[in-house]
């Protein structure tokens, strides 16, 4: 569906039946935007691309030694063809010039000597104006069609169907935002690895057109019969109108979804904050969203590591920083959507709430304990792997205990939060922790904010903290690493990428400042507990 006129089309003009193509047959389908007369050897500065140059041949005869150079310059300037009256000044165009034109893809046409320039220019311009006028009419008609679709509130399937009819092409639309594929009035949910793999193959092999505003991508129109290396430039004018319609359609769905998500978030927030006191209230509110809480239920919290820190590094009052902020927000949105998709593939009836840089899932299951632990572990492993590989971020996951009633799930949420906090003390980031496997840390968590406990912590490692603050050293970090590596100085040196003697020296310094003999197990236990309490209070 070409909306432009080519050199080939121009040559089909009845008055041009005696024109002869001498070279450049491979370039006959290049677009023509205008025609002009060449009467000097430097017509290139004014060229905008797509021109046919009409010449008596005088310039080329006068500068015959530079003919090949002029040809290349015309090609580089975007000129698509040379219409020349060969017999006026030449007997024949030199063979090496014709061979060069074939090589670089530049059309040379012999114009009969008796034809006046106006008899060439007027029909050519008339053809160009006619095709441009028709293109405008088509564009207006397409614009009206899509505008009417949006006004009428037609769904995505209808819009995609109209696009296919207009193009007379076999197309589908992959809605990346909602993970859906629209094809021949069918809607296919792409919420598993196999479907997403098929989509990625299509995107890699077929010609596509991105749908979305500015830098955002909502989806792709995929031309199923057009290979990747074939351009669809001639469709772009019409596609721009399709883009507008699909953007409006997507934004309408996003807006509706955001309103519903806000109400869902408020409901789940009330559940985990223990603001709902009766099973009857839960069931009534859940019914609005089509939810049912019938099985044992637990909370799982997935929190993006260091996201706030990265966000706060960027100052919003700077224009370039605002762009980075937008990109970071876009990454967060896609990352959380991927997390939701993965968890939903393991727990199809799960419900969730998004809180800034974390997601709270309420998971229902009727599996036996061992099978359920394996299932949770597999889900957490896939979430962490996907986030790390696709977004260069990590997440920490905390999982609370199962509760028999939804009104008690706020306790599971607190357990999941505790699991995340303790997991970060032990593993720093990219961790997965079940509340049931916290062991002694559950005891520490219940007392770490107690003033007597803080006093104990200060009495054991306060001198090291003060020393670091006074001398701007990092002995506390070294001590933490030594304790985490089971008090093995050699292993600590390897993990910290330091010389063994450096760690050995620091260890002696630490023992001196603490006035402790850290070779004794009791001293190590006390210092180890103090370090963990200190880290939990950071």
Short mmCIF file of C-alpha atoms in Angstrom, two decimals:
data_model
loop_
_atom_site.label_atom_id
_atom_site.label_comp_id
_atom_site.label_asym_id
_atom_site.label_seq_id
_atom_site.Cartn_x
_atom_site.Cartn_y
_atom_site.Cartn_z
CA UNK A 1 0.00 0.00 0.00
CA UNK A 2 2.40 2.68 -1.31
CA UNK A 3 1.59 6.30 -0.56
CA UNK A 4 4.41 7.59 -2.75
CA UNK A 5 5.34 7.68 -6.43
CA UNK A 6 8.45 5.93 -7.73
CA UNK A 7 10.70 6.47 -10.73
CA UNK A 8 9.00 3.44 -12.27
CA UNK A 9 5.58 5.10 -11.81
CA UNK A 10 6.82 8.30 -13.48
CA UNK A 11 8.06 6.35 -16.48
CA UNK A 12 4.57 4.83 -16.90
CA UNK A 13 3.25 8.31 -17.82
CA UNK A 14 1.78 7.96 -21.37
CA UNK A 15 3.81 10.92 -22.71
CA UNK A 16 7.01 9.20 -21.57
CA UNK A 17 6.56 6.00 -23.57
CA UNK A 18 9.69 6.67 -25.62
CA UNK A 19 11.90 7.27 -22.54
CA UNK A 20 14.67 4.66 -22.27
CA UNK A 21 16.21 3.42 -19.00
CA UNK A 22 19.94 3.19 -19.62
CA UNK A 23 21.09 2.18 -16.11
CA UNK A 24 19.97 1.71 -12.51
CA UNK A 25 17.08 -0.72 -12.99
CA UNK A 26 17.47 -1.85 -9.36
CA UNK A 27 16.61 1.67 -8.14
CA UNK A 28 13.44 2.22 -10.19
CA UNK A 29 11.23 1.83 -7.11
CA UNK A 30 12.92 4.68 -5.23
CA UNK A 31 10.55 7.45 -4.15
CA UNK A 32 10.30 10.65 -6.23
CA UNK A 33 9.47 13.85 -4.38
CA UNK A 34 10.24 16.47 -7.04
CA UNK A 35 11.86 17.22 -10.40
CA UNK A 36 14.32 19.98 -11.22
CA UNK A 37 16.65 21.18 -13.97
CA UNK A 38 20.41 20.85 -13.60
CA UNK A 39 22.41 23.61 -15.29
CA UNK A 40 25.49 23.66 -13.03
CA UNK A 41 27.90 21.04 -11.77
CA UNK A 42 26.99 21.62 -8.09
CA UNK A 43 23.21 21.15 -7.60
CA UNK A 44 23.75 19.26 -4.38
CA UNK A 45 23.36 21.84 -1.55
CA UNK A 46 19.69 22.40 -2.35
CA UNK A 47 18.80 18.71 -2.64
CA UNK A 48 16.35 17.42 -0.01
CA UNK A 49 16.33 13.90 -1.42
CA UNK A 50 14.04 12.18 -3.89
CA UNK A 51 14.60 14.58 -6.81
CA UNK A 52 14.75 13.70 -10.49
CA UNK A 53 17.37 15.86 -12.20
CA UNK A 54 16.49 16.88 -15.77
CA UNK A 55 19.41 17.92 -17.96
CA UNK A 56 20.19 18.74 -21.56
CA UNK A 57 23.55 17.05 -21.00
CA UNK A 58 25.61 20.21 -21.51
CA UNK A 59 27.01 20.24 -17.96
CA UNK A 60 28.05 16.60 -18.20
CA UNK A 61 29.67 17.10 -21.60
CA UNK A 62 31.55 20.19 -20.40
CA UNK A 63 32.79 18.33 -17.31
CA UNK A 64 32.99 14.92 -18.94
CA UNK A 65 36.16 14.00 -17.02
CA UNK A 66 34.21 14.55 -13.80
CA UNK A 67 31.03 12.73 -14.94
CA UNK A 68 31.56 9.75 -12.63
CA UNK A 69 32.30 12.05 -9.67
CA UNK A 70 29.15 14.09 -10.37
CA UNK A 71 27.12 10.87 -10.49
CA UNK A 72 28.33 9.77 -7.05
CA UNK A 73 27.71 13.25 -5.61
CA UNK A 74 24.12 13.21 -6.91
CA UNK A 75 23.56 9.78 -5.37
CA UNK A 76 25.01 10.91 -2.01
CA UNK A 77 22.79 14.02 -2.08
CA UNK A 78 19.68 11.83 -2.31
CA UNK A 79 18.91 12.53 -5.98
CA UNK A 80 17.24 9.40 -7.37
CA UNK A 81 17.53 9.73 -11.17
CA UNK A 82 19.10 11.65 -14.03
CA UNK A 83 16.79 12.33 -17.01
CA UNK A 84 19.19 13.40 -19.77
CA UNK A 85 18.87 14.24 -23.46
CA UNK A 86 21.74 12.02 -24.51
CA UNK A 87 21.72 12.84 -28.23
CA UNK A 88 22.01 16.59 -27.63
CA UNK A 89 25.70 16.49 -26.63
CA UNK A 90 26.63 12.79 -26.59
CA UNK A 91 26.49 10.04 -29.12
CA UNK A 92 26.28 7.60 -26.24
CA UNK A 93 26.76 7.79 -22.48
CA UNK A 94 30.19 6.28 -21.73
CA UNK A 95 29.91 2.61 -20.72
CA UNK A 96 31.89 3.07 -17.50
CA UNK A 97 29.33 5.70 -16.38
CA UNK A 98 26.42 3.31 -16.97
CA UNK A 99 28.26 0.54 -15.13
CA UNK A 100 28.89 2.90 -12.20
CA UNK A 101 25.19 3.88 -12.12
CA UNK A 102 24.19 0.19 -11.99
CA UNK A 103 26.72 -0.40 -9.23
CA UNK A 104 25.55 2.44 -6.95
CA UNK A 105 21.84 2.07 -7.75
CA UNK A 106 21.25 5.33 -9.63
CA UNK A 107 18.75 5.61 -12.50
CA UNK A 108 19.82 7.18 -15.81
CA UNK A 109 17.05 7.74 -18.37
CA UNK A 110 17.43 8.89 -21.97
CA UNK A 111 14.87 11.61 -22.81
CA UNK A 112 13.98 12.08 -26.51
CA UNK A 113 15.75 15.15 -27.84
CA UNK A 114 12.58 16.70 -29.24
CA UNK A 115 10.80 16.88 -25.84
CA UNK A 116 10.76 20.29 -24.18
CA UNK A 117 11.64 20.46 -20.50
CA UNK A 118 8.12 21.62 -19.61
CA UNK A 119 6.69 18.52 -21.28
CA UNK A 120 8.69 16.44 -18.82
CA UNK A 121 8.32 18.61 -15.72
CA UNK A 122 4.55 19.25 -15.85
CA UNK A 123 3.38 15.61 -16.14
CA UNK A 124 5.88 14.56 -13.46
CA UNK A 125 4.77 17.21 -10.97
CA UNK A 126 1.14 16.42 -11.75
CA UNK A 127 1.68 12.74 -10.90
CA UNK A 128 3.49 13.67 -7.65
CA UNK A 129 0.73 16.09 -6.59
CA UNK A 130 -1.97 13.52 -7.40
CA UNK A 131 -0.35 10.81 -5.28
CA UNK A 132 0.31 13.24 -2.40
CA UNK A 133 -3.30 14.43 -2.54
CA UNK A 134 -4.53 10.83 -2.48
CA UNK A 135 -2.20 10.06 0.45
CA UNK A 136 -3.68 13.00 2.39
CA UNK A 137 -7.21 11.77 1.66
CA UNK A 138 -6.31 8.25 2.79
CA UNK A 139 -4.63 9.63 5.92
CA UNK A 140 -7.71 11.71 6.79
CA UNK A 141 -9.99 8.74 6.19
CA UNK A 142 -7.84 6.49 8.38
CA UNK A 143 -7.66 9.19 11.07
CA UNK A 144 -11.46 9.50 11.05
CA UNK A 145 -11.86 5.72 11.31
CA UNK A 146 -9.56 5.41 14.31
CA UNK A 147 -10.98 8.51 16.01
CA UNK A 148 -14.46 7.03 15.70
CA UNK A 149 -13.25 3.75 17.20
CA UNK A 150 -11.84 5.57 20.24
CA UNK A 151 -14.97 7.75 20.63
CA UNK A 152 -17.21 4.69 20.44
CA UNK A 153 -15.12 2.96 23.10
CA UNK A 154 -14.37 -0.06 20.90
CA UNK A 155 -12.08 -2.67 22.43
CA UNK A 156 -8.51 -3.50 21.42
CA UNK A 157 -9.55 -6.47 19.28
CA UNK A 158 -11.75 -4.22 17.10
CA UNK A 159 -8.97 -1.64 16.67
CA UNK A 160 -6.45 -4.34 15.68
CA UNK A 161 -8.97 -5.87 13.25
CA UNK A 162 -9.48 -2.47 11.56
CA UNK A 163 -5.71 -2.00 11.27
CA UNK A 164 -5.43 -5.34 9.47
CA UNK A 165 -8.29 -4.44 7.12
CA UNK A 166 -6.76 -1.06 6.25
CA UNK A 167 -3.32 -2.51 5.56
CA UNK A 168 -4.67 -5.67 3.93
CA UNK A 169 -1.89 -7.37 5.88
CA UNK A 170 -1.80 -10.40 8.17
CA UNK A 171 -0.99 -8.75 11.51
CA UNK A 172 -1.21 -9.30 15.24
CA UNK A 173 -0.76 -6.94 18.16
CA UNK A 174 1.30 -7.84 21.21
CA UNK A 175 0.12 -5.77 24.17
CA UNK A 176 3.32 -5.80 26.22
CA UNK A 177 1.78 -3.79 29.07
CA UNK A 178 -0.94 -6.38 29.77
CA UNK A 179 0.87 -9.41 28.28
CA UNK A 180 -1.83 -10.16 25.70
CA UNK A 181 -1.67 -11.10 22.02
CA UNK A 182 -4.50 -9.99 19.70
CA UNK A 183 -4.89 -11.99 16.50
CA UNK A 184 -7.97 -12.39 14.28
CA UNK A 185 -10.42 -11.38 17.04
CA UNK A 186 -8.74 -13.77 19.49
CA UNK A 187 -7.10 -12.65 22.72
CA UNK A 188 -4.27 -14.89 23.95
CA UNK A 189 -2.91 -14.37 27.46
CA UNK A 190 0.91 -14.41 27.37
CA UNK A 191 1.57 -15.09 31.05
CA UNK A 192 3.94 -18.03 30.80
CA UNK A 193 7.44 -18.71 29.51
CA UNK A 194 6.35 -20.66 26.44
CA UNK A 195 4.05 -17.91 25.13
CA UNK A 196 6.60 -15.18 25.86
CA UNK A 197 9.26 -17.20 24.03
CA UNK A 198 6.98 -17.41 20.97
CA UNK A 199 6.43 -13.63 21.11
CA UNK A 200 10.16 -12.96 21.31
CA UNK A 201 10.73 -15.16 18.25
CA UNK A 202 8.11 -13.17 16.31
CA UNK A 203 9.65 -9.85 17.40
CA UNK A 204 13.06 -11.09 16.27
CA UNK A 205 11.98 -12.42 12.88
CA UNK A 206 9.15 -10.18 11.69
CA UNK A 207 8.81 -6.51 10.83
CA UNK A 208 7.26 -4.58 13.72
CA UNK A 209 5.96 -1.13 14.68
CA UNK A 210 6.26 0.14 18.25
CA UNK A 211 3.16 1.43 20.00
CA UNK A 212 3.53 3.92 22.83
CA UNK A 213 4.05 7.56 23.80
CA UNK A 214 7.57 9.05 23.88
CA UNK A 215 10.04 6.52 25.32
CA UNK A 216 7.36 4.17 26.68
CA UNK A 217 6.47 1.02 24.78
CA UNK A 218 2.96 -0.35 25.23
CA UNK A 219 3.28 -3.02 22.57
CA UNK A 220 4.12 -3.96 18.98
CA UNK A 221 2.14 -4.35 15.77
CA UNK A 222 3.70 -7.43 14.15
CA UNK A 223 3.49 -7.92 10.37
CA UNK A 224 3.35 -11.71 10.17
CA UNK A 225 4.06 -11.95 6.43
CA UNK A 226 6.85 -9.35 6.33
CA UNK A 227 10.36 -10.43 7.33
CA UNK A 228 12.48 -8.39 9.73
CA UNK A 229 14.80 -7.05 7.03
CA UNK A 230 11.92 -5.66 4.92
CA UNK A 231 10.94 -2.07 5.79
CA UNK A 232 7.34 -0.96 6.23
CA UNK A 233 8.06 2.75 5.75
CA UNK A 234 5.15 3.20 3.36
CA UNK A 235 2.77 2.16 6.14
CA UNK A 236 4.08 4.59 8.76
CA UNK A 237 1.69 7.44 7.97
CA UNK A 238 -1.29 5.17 8.58
CA UNK A 239 0.47 3.50 11.50
CA UNK A 240 0.84 6.84 13.27
CA UNK A 241 -2.98 7.03 13.48
CA UNK A 242 -3.14 3.41 14.66
CA UNK A 243 -0.51 4.30 17.26
CA UNK A 244 -2.70 7.12 18.60
CA UNK A 245 -5.77 4.88 18.82
CA UNK A 246 -3.92 2.07 20.61
CA UNK A 247 -2.21 4.52 22.99
CA UNK A 248 -5.59 6.00 23.96
CA UNK A 249 -7.07 2.52 24.32
CA UNK A 250 -4.17 1.37 26.52
CA UNK A 251 -4.21 4.51 28.65
CA UNK A 252 -7.96 4.09 29.18
CA UNK A 253 -7.39 0.53 30.40
CA UNK A 254 -4.43 1.62 32.54
CA UNK A 255 -6.53 4.36 34.14
CA UNK A 256 -9.34 1.90 34.87
CA UNK A 257 -6.85 -0.64 36.22
CA UNK A 258 -5.16 1.99 38.43
CA UNK A 259 -8.50 2.93 40.01
CA UNK A 260 -9.29 -0.73 40.67
CA UNK A 261 -5.73 -1.38 41.91
CA UNK A 262 -6.02 1.51 44.34
CA UNK A 263 -9.14 -0.02 45.88
CA UNK A 264 -7.48 -3.45 45.96
CA UNK A 265 -4.37 -1.96 47.58
CA UNK A 266 -6.51 -0.28 50.24
CA UNK A 267 -8.29 -3.55 50.96
CA UNK A 268 -5.09 -5.57 51.28
CA UNK A 269 -3.51 -2.78 53.33
CA UNK A 270 -6.45 -3.00 55.75
CA UNK A 271 -5.95 -6.78 55.96
CA UNK A 272 -2.22 -6.68 56.72
CA UNK A 273 -2.60 -3.74 59.12
CA UNK A 274 -5.32 -5.64 61.05
CA UNK A 275 -7.94 -2.99 60.27
CA UNK A 276 -10.54 -5.67 59.48
CA UNK A 277 -11.99 -7.41 62.47
CA UNK A 278 -14.46 -9.93 61.06
CA UNK A 279 -14.57 -12.68 58.47
CA UNK A 280 -17.91 -11.29 57.23
CA UNK A 281 -16.34 -7.90 56.37
CA UNK A 282 -13.47 -9.61 54.53
CA UNK A 283 -15.82 -11.78 52.48
CA UNK A 284 -18.06 -8.83 51.57
CA UNK A 285 -15.16 -6.68 50.36
CA UNK A 286 -13.41 -9.59 48.63
CA UNK A 287 -16.57 -10.38 46.68
CA UNK A 288 -16.35 -6.98 44.96
CA UNK A 289 -13.09 -8.09 43.29
CA UNK A 290 -14.13 -11.68 42.73
CA UNK A 291 -11.72 -12.96 45.38
CA UNK A 292 -12.26 -15.95 47.67
CA UNK A 293 -10.13 -16.78 50.71
CA UNK A 294 -10.93 -20.44 51.42
CA UNK A 295 -7.52 -22.14 51.88
CA UNK A 296 -4.69 -21.57 54.32
CA UNK A 297 -3.09 -18.23 53.53
CA UNK A 298 0.28 -16.56 54.12
CA UNK A 299 2.01 -13.28 53.27
CA UNK A 300 5.05 -13.00 51.03
CA UNK A 301 6.85 -9.66 50.71
CA UNK A 302 9.22 -8.98 47.78
CA UNK A 303 11.32 -5.85 48.29
CA UNK A 304 13.68 -4.29 45.72
CA UNK A 305 17.16 -3.90 47.23
CA UNK A 306 18.64 -0.38 47.35
CA UNK A 307 15.96 1.09 45.08
CA UNK A 308 15.27 4.13 47.26
CA UNK A 309 18.99 4.84 47.55
CA UNK A 310 19.39 4.91 43.77
CA UNK A 311 16.28 7.05 43.42
CA UNK A 312 17.46 9.59 45.98
CA UNK A 313 20.84 9.97 44.26
CA UNK A 314 19.06 11.75 41.41
CA UNK A 315 18.06 15.38 41.88
CA UNK A 316 14.69 16.19 40.34
CA UNK A 317 15.47 19.87 39.79
CA UNK A 318 17.95 18.93 37.07
CA UNK A 319 16.55 18.27 33.58
CA UNK A 320 18.83 15.31 32.84
CA UNK A 321 18.14 13.94 36.31
CA UNK A 322 14.41 14.06 35.60
CA UNK A 323 14.98 11.88 32.54
CA UNK A 324 16.91 9.41 34.73
CA UNK A 325 14.10 9.48 37.27
CA UNK A 326 11.58 8.69 34.53
CA UNK A 327 13.74 5.81 33.31
CA UNK A 328 14.11 4.47 36.86
CA UNK A 329 10.34 4.63 37.36
CA UNK A 330 9.84 2.84 34.06
CA UNK A 331 12.28 0.11 35.15
CA UNK A 332 10.48 -0.23 38.49
CA UNK A 333 7.11 -0.59 36.76
CA UNK A 334 8.33 -3.29 34.37
CA UNK A 335 10.25 -5.06 37.13
CA UNK A 336 7.21 -5.25 39.43
CA UNK A 337 5.01 -6.39 36.53
CA UNK A 338 7.44 -9.23 35.84
CA UNK A 339 7.45 -10.20 39.52
CA UNK A 340 3.64 -10.29 39.51
CA UNK A 341 3.61 -12.42 36.35
CA UNK A 342 6.05 -14.96 37.85
CA UNK A 343 4.29 -15.24 41.21
CA UNK A 344 0.91 -15.56 39.45
CA UNK A 345 2.31 -18.48 37.43
CA UNK A 346 2.98 -20.30 40.73
CA UNK A 347 -0.05 -19.03 42.68
CA UNK A 348 -2.81 -18.24 40.21
CA UNK A 349 -5.28 -17.13 42.91
CA UNK A 350 -2.77 -14.88 44.70
CA UNK A 351 -3.67 -11.25 45.36
CA UNK A 352 -1.21 -8.44 45.86
CA UNK A 353 -0.65 -4.81 46.78
CA UNK A 354 2.20 -2.60 45.52
CA UNK A 355 3.81 -0.35 48.10
CA UNK A 356 6.48 1.88 46.53
CA UNK A 357 9.41 -0.49 45.87
CA UNK A 358 7.87 -3.67 47.31
CA UNK A 359 4.95 -6.03 46.65
CA UNK A 360 2.90 -7.87 49.25
CA UNK A 361 1.36 -11.12 48.05
CA UNK A 362 -1.30 -13.10 49.89
CA UNK A 363 -0.78 -16.73 48.84
CA UNK A 364 -3.29 -19.56 49.25
CA UNK A 365 -2.32 -23.21 49.17
CA UNK A 366 -3.59 -26.64 50.15
CA UNK A 367 -0.23 -28.44 49.67
CA UNK A 368 1.53 -30.39 52.38
CA UNK A 369 4.22 -28.43 54.25
CA UNK A 370 7.29 -29.95 52.52
CA UNK A 371 5.80 -29.60 49.02
CA UNK A 372 4.70 -26.05 49.79
CA UNK A 373 8.21 -25.07 50.95
CA UNK A 374 9.68 -26.43 47.70
CA UNK A 375 7.06 -24.54 45.69
CA UNK A 376 7.79 -21.29 47.54
CA UNK A 377 11.54 -21.78 47.08
CA UNK A 378 11.16 -22.34 43.32
CA UNK A 379 8.97 -19.23 43.00
CA UNK A 380 11.42 -17.10 44.99
CA UNK A 381 14.38 -18.41 43.02
CA UNK A 382 12.77 -17.52 39.68
CA UNK A 383 11.79 -14.03 40.87
CA UNK A 384 15.34 -13.28 42.07
CA UNK A 385 16.95 -14.72 38.92
CA UNK A 386 14.66 -12.79 36.56
CA UNK A 387 15.12 -9.50 38.41
CA UNK A 388 18.90 -9.80 38.55
CA UNK A 389 19.33 -10.84 34.90
CA UNK A 390 16.76 -8.54 33.28
CA UNK A 391 17.03 -5.37 35.33
CA UNK A 392 20.40 -5.44 37.12
CA UNK A 393 18.57 -5.12 40.44
CA UNK A 394 18.16 -7.64 43.24
CA UNK A 395 15.24 -8.37 45.55
CA UNK A 396 14.96 -9.74 49.07
CA UNK A 397 12.00 -12.01 49.77
CA UNK A 398 10.43 -12.69 53.15
CA UNK A 399 7.73 -15.33 53.68
CA UNK A 400 5.48 -15.55 56.74
CA UNK A 401 3.79 -18.59 58.25
CA UNK A 402 0.48 -19.99 56.98
CA UNK A 403 -2.67 -18.85 58.80
CA UNK A 404 -5.99 -20.65 58.75
CA UNK A 405 -8.02 -17.43 58.56
CA UNK A 406 -7.61 -14.29 56.46
CA UNK A 407 -8.25 -12.13 59.54
CA UNK A 408 -5.00 -13.48 61.05
CA UNK A 409 -2.85 -12.90 57.96
CA UNK A 410 -1.58 -9.58 59.41
CA UNK A 411 0.59 -11.75 61.68
CA UNK A 412 2.05 -13.51 58.62
CA UNK A 413 2.80 -10.10 57.11
CA UNK A 414 4.77 -9.06 60.22
CA UNK A 415 6.66 -12.36 60.02
CA UNK A 416 7.50 -11.73 56.35
CA UNK A 417 8.77 -8.24 57.20
CA UNK A 418 10.91 -9.66 60.00
CA UNK A 419 12.28 -12.27 57.59
CA UNK A 420 13.36 -9.56 55.13
CA UNK A 421 15.05 -7.47 57.82
CA UNK A 422 16.96 -10.42 59.21
CA UNK A 423 17.80 -11.76 55.73
CA UNK A 424 19.48 -8.44 54.98
CA UNK A 425 21.49 -8.67 58.19
CA UNK A 426 22.70 -12.15 57.23
CA UNK A 427 22.95 -11.94 53.42
CA UNK A 428 22.88 -8.18 52.73
CA UNK A 429 20.73 -8.51 49.56
CA UNK A 430 19.32 -10.91 46.94
CA UNK A 431 18.07 -13.18 49.71
CA UNK A 432 15.11 -15.47 50.37
CA UNK A 433 14.00 -16.21 53.92
CA UNK A 434 11.18 -18.22 55.47
CA UNK A 435 10.07 -17.09 58.91
CA UNK A 436 10.00 -20.72 60.00
CA UNK A 437 13.76 -20.98 59.35
CA UNK A 438 14.92 -17.85 61.20
CA UNK A 439 16.04 -19.78 64.26
CA UNK A 440 17.79 -17.66 66.94
CA UNK A 441 17.21 -14.50 64.91
CA UNK A 442 13.53 -14.60 65.89
CA UNK A 443 14.63 -14.15 69.49
CA UNK A 444 16.98 -11.30 68.61
CA UNK A 445 14.29 -9.60 66.56
CA UNK A 446 11.95 -9.52 69.54
CA UNK A 447 14.52 -7.76 71.74
CA UNK A 448 16.92 -5.84 69.47
CA UNK A 449 15.19 -2.49 70.17
CA UNK A 450 15.17 -3.02 73.93
CA UNK A 451 17.26 -0.38 75.74
CA UNK A 452 19.07 -2.98 77.87
CA UNK A 453 19.96 -4.89 74.71
CA UNK A 454 21.23 -1.72 73.05
CA UNK A 455 23.29 -1.04 76.17
CA UNK A 456 24.75 -4.56 75.95
CA UNK A 457 25.57 -3.96 72.28
CA UNK A 458 27.26 -0.64 73.09
CA UNK A 459 29.30 -2.17 75.90
CA UNK A 460 30.65 -4.83 73.55
CA UNK A 461 31.40 -2.95 70.32
CA UNK A 462 30.81 0.74 71.18
CA UNK A 463 34.56 1.37 71.47
CA UNK A 464 35.09 0.20 67.87
CA UNK A 465 32.22 2.38 66.61
CA UNK A 466 33.72 5.40 68.43
CA UNK A 467 37.20 4.64 67.10
CA UNK A 468 35.96 4.50 63.49
CA UNK A 469 34.05 7.74 63.92
CA UNK A 470 37.07 9.51 65.46
CA UNK A 471 39.74 8.28 63.03
CA UNK A 472 37.57 7.72 59.95
CA UNK A 473 38.59 4.06 59.83
CA UNK A 474 36.59 0.94 58.98
CA UNK A 475 37.53 -1.51 61.72
CA UNK A 476 33.87 -2.29 62.47
CA UNK A 477 33.33 -3.45 58.88
CA UNK A 478 36.42 -5.63 59.18
CA UNK A 479 35.13 -7.10 62.45
CA UNK A 480 31.73 -7.84 60.87
CA UNK A 481 33.45 -9.66 57.99
CA UNK A 482 35.66 -11.66 60.37
CA UNK A 483 32.62 -12.76 62.40
CA UNK A 484 30.65 -13.62 59.24
CA UNK A 485 33.57 -15.77 58.03
CA UNK A 486 33.56 -17.84 61.23
CA UNK A 487 36.52 -15.88 62.64
CA UNK A 488 38.81 -17.22 59.93
CA UNK A 489 41.30 -14.45 59.05
CA UNK A 490 42.52 -16.07 55.84
CA UNK A 491 39.00 -16.48 54.46
CA UNK A 492 38.17 -12.91 55.51
CA UNK A 493 41.23 -11.58 53.66
CA UNK A 494 40.14 -13.39 50.50
CA UNK A 495 36.54 -12.17 50.75
CA UNK A 496 37.64 -8.57 51.40
CA UNK A 497 40.35 -8.71 48.68
CA UNK A 498 43.01 -7.73 51.22
CA UNK A 499 46.41 -9.09 52.15
CA UNK A 500 46.34 -11.57 55.01
CA UNK A 501 48.82 -9.49 57.03
CA UNK A 502 46.53 -6.45 56.74
CA UNK A 503 43.61 -8.40 58.21
CA UNK A 504 45.89 -9.88 60.85
CA UNK A 505 47.05 -6.41 61.86
CA UNK A 506 43.48 -5.09 62.00
CA UNK A 507 42.37 -8.10 64.06
CA UNK A 508 45.04 -7.37 66.70
CA UNK A 509 44.04 -3.71 66.68
CA UNK A 510 40.36 -4.66 67.18
CA UNK A 511 41.23 -6.99 70.09
CA UNK A 512 43.24 -4.19 71.67
CA UNK A 513 40.45 -1.61 71.34
CA UNK A 514 37.79 -4.03 72.59
CA UNK A 515 40.08 -5.31 75.35
CA UNK A 516 38.87 -8.81 74.48
CA UNK A 517 40.61 -12.08 73.67
CA UNK A 518 38.60 -13.09 70.61
CA UNK A 519 40.15 -16.53 70.50
CA UNK A 520 37.70 -17.54 73.27
CA UNK A 521 34.30 -18.87 72.14
CA UNK A 522 32.40 -16.93 74.82
CA UNK A 523 33.93 -13.62 73.69
CA UNK A 524 33.16 -14.42 70.07
CA UNK A 525 29.55 -15.27 70.95
CA UNK A 526 29.06 -11.97 72.80
CA UNK A 527 30.70 -9.88 70.07
CA UNK A 528 28.81 -11.79 67.35
CA UNK A 529 25.45 -11.15 69.03
CA UNK A 530 26.33 -7.47 69.52
CA UNK A 531 27.23 -7.12 65.84
CA UNK A 532 23.93 -8.64 64.72
CA UNK A 533 21.94 -6.42 67.09
CA UNK A 534 23.89 -3.39 65.86
CA UNK A 535 23.14 -4.23 62.22
CA UNK A 536 19.45 -4.77 62.97
CA UNK A 537 19.29 -1.26 64.44
CA UNK A 538 20.85 0.42 61.40
#
